[in-house]
CSV table of C-alpha atoms in Angstrom, one decimal:
chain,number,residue,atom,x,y,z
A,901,UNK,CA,75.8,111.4,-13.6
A,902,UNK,CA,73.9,111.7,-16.8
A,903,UNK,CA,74.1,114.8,-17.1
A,904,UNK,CA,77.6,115.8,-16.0
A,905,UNK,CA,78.4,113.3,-18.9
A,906,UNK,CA,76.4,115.0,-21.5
A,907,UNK,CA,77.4,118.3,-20.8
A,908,UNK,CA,80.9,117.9,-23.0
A,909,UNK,CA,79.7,116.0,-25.8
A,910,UNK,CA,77.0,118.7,-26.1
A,911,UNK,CA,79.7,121.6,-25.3
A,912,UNK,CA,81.5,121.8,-28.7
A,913,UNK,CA,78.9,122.9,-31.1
A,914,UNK,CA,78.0,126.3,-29.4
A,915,UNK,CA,81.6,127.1,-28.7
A,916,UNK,CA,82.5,126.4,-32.2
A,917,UNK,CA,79.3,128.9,-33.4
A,918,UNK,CA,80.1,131.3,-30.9
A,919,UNK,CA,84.2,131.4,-31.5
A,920,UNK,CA,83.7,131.1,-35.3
A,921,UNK,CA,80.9,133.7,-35.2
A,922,UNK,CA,83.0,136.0,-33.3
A,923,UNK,CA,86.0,135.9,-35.9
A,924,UNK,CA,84.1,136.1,-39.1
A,925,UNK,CA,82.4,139.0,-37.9
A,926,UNK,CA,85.3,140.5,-36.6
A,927,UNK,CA,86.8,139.9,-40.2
A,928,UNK,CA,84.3,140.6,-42.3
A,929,UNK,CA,83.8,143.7,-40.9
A,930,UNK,CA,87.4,144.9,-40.6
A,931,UNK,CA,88.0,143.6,-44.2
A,932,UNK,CA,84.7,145.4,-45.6
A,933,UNK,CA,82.9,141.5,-46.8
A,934,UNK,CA,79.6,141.9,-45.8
A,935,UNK,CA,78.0,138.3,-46.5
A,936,UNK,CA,81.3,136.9,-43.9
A,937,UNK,CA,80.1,139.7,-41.0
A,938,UNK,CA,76.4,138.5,-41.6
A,939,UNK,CA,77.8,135.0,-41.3
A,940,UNK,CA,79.4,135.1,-38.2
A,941,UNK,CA,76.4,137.5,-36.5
A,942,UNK,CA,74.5,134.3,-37.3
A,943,UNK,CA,76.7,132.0,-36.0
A,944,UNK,CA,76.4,134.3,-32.9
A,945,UNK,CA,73.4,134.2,-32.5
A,946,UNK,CA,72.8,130.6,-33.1
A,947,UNK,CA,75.7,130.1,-30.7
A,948,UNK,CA,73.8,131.8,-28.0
A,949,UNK,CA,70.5,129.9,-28.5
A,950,UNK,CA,72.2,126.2,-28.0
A,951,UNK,CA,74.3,127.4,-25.5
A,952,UNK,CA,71.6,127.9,-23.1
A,953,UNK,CA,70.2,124.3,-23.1
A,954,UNK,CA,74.0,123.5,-22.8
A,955,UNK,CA,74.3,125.1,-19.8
A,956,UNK,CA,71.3,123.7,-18.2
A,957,UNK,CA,72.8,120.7,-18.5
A,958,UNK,CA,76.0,121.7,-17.1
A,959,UNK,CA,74.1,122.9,-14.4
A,960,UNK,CA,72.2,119.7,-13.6
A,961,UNK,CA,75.7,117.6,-14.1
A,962,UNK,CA,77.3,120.1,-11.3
A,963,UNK,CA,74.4,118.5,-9.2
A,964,UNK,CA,75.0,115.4,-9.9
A,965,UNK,CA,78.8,114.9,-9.1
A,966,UNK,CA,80.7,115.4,-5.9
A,967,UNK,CA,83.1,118.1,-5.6
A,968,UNK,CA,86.2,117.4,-4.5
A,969,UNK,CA,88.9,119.4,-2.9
A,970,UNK,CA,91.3,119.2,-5.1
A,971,UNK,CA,89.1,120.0,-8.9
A,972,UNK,CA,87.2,123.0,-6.8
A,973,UNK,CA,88.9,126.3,-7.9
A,974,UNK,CA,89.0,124.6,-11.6
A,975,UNK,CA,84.9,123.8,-11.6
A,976,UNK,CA,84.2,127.1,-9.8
A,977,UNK,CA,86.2,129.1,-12.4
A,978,UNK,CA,84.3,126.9,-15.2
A,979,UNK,CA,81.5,127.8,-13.7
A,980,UNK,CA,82.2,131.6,-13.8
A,981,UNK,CA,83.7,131.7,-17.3
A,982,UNK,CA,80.4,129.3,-18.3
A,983,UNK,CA,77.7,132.2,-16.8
A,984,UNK,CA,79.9,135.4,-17.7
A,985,UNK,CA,79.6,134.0,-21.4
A,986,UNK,CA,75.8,133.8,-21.4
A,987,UNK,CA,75.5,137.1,-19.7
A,988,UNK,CA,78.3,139.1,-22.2
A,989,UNK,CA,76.8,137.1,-25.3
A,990,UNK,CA,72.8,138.2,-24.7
A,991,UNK,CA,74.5,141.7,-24.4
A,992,UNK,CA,75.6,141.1,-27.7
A,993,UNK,CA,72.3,140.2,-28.9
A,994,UNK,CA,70.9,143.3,-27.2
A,995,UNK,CA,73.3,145.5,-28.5
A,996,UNK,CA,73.3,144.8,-31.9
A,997,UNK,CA,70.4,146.4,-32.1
A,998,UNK,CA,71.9,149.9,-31.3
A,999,UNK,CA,75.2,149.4,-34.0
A,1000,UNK,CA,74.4,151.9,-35.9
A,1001,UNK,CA,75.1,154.7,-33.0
A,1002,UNK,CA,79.0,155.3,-32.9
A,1003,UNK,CA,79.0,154.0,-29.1
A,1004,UNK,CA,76.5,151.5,-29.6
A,1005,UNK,CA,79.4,149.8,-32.1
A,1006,UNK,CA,81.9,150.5,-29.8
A,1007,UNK,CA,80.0,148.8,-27.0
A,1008,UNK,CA,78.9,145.9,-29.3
A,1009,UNK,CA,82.7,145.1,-30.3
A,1010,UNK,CA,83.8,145.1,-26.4
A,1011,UNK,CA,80.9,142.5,-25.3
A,1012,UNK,CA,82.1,140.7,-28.4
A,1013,UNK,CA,85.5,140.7,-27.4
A,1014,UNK,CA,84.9,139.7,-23.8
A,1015,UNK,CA,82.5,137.3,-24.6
A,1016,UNK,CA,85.6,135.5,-26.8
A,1017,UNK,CA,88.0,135.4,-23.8
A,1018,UNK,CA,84.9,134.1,-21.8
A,1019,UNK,CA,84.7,131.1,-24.4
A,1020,UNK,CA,87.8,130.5,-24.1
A,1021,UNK,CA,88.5,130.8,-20.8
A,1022,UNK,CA,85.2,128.3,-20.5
A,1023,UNK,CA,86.5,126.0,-22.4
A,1024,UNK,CA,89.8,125.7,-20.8
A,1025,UNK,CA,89.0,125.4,-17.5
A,1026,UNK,CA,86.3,122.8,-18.4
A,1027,UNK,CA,88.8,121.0,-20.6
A,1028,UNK,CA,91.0,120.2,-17.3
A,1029,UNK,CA,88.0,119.4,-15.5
A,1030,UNK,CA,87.8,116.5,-18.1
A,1031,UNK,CA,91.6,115.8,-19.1
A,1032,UNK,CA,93.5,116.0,-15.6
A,1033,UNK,CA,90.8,115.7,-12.9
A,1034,UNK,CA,89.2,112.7,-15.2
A,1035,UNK,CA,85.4,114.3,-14.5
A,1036,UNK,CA,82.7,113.1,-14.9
A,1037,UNK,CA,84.3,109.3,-15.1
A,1038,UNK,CA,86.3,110.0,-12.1
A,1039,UNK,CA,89.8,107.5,-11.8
């Protein structure tokens, strides 16, 4: 039960670098301000780093709770949404080093993207986890 209490006071900081990162660099390089793109490749790549511990101990939290009927689709979607942002965010990291090819860009913006609604989606699914089903404090 450690763990799956952990797990959302950890959460915040590498969704914050990686939904920040994702925006400034977005901006900066739609708006031509080099030092805000450079920020937020940082903060994507820092994001990605402490969101891998994170989800080890999202991992080992799932393990340590029983799952219910009634939270099931919402954990196994958190779930999904949790691994699909590791996976699109380390093809971010291997993609940027091909942005200077036209499709390499091209490719590097739509992990980037996807990666953002995978965050997000993430995120909202494991905020009801916490807010309606009450998890991992159960009623």
């Amino acid at each position: 039960m450690f763990f799956a209490k952990l797990h959302p006071l950890l959460v915040h900081f590498p969704v914050g670098l990686l939904v920040s990162g994702v925006l400034f660099e977005l901006y900066g390089n739609l708006r031509g301000e080099n030092s805000v793109a450079q920020a937020g490749a940082f903060n994507v790549r820092f994001g990605f780093w402490c969101s891998l511990p994170v989800a080890v101990v999202g991992f080992l939290g799932v393990m340590s709770i029983e799952a219910k009927d009634e939270f099931k689709p919402f954990l196994s979607r958190h779930i999904l949404f949790a691994f699909s942002t590791v996976f699109l965010f380390l093809g971010v990291m291997l993609l940027s080093r091909f942005c200077d090819r036209t499709w390499g860009k091209m490719v590097y913006y739509f992990f980037l993207m996807a990666g953002l609604l995978a965050v997000l989606g993430a995120g909202y699914y494991g905020g009801e986890l916490v807010h309606r089903f009450n998890l991992p404090v159960g009623p």
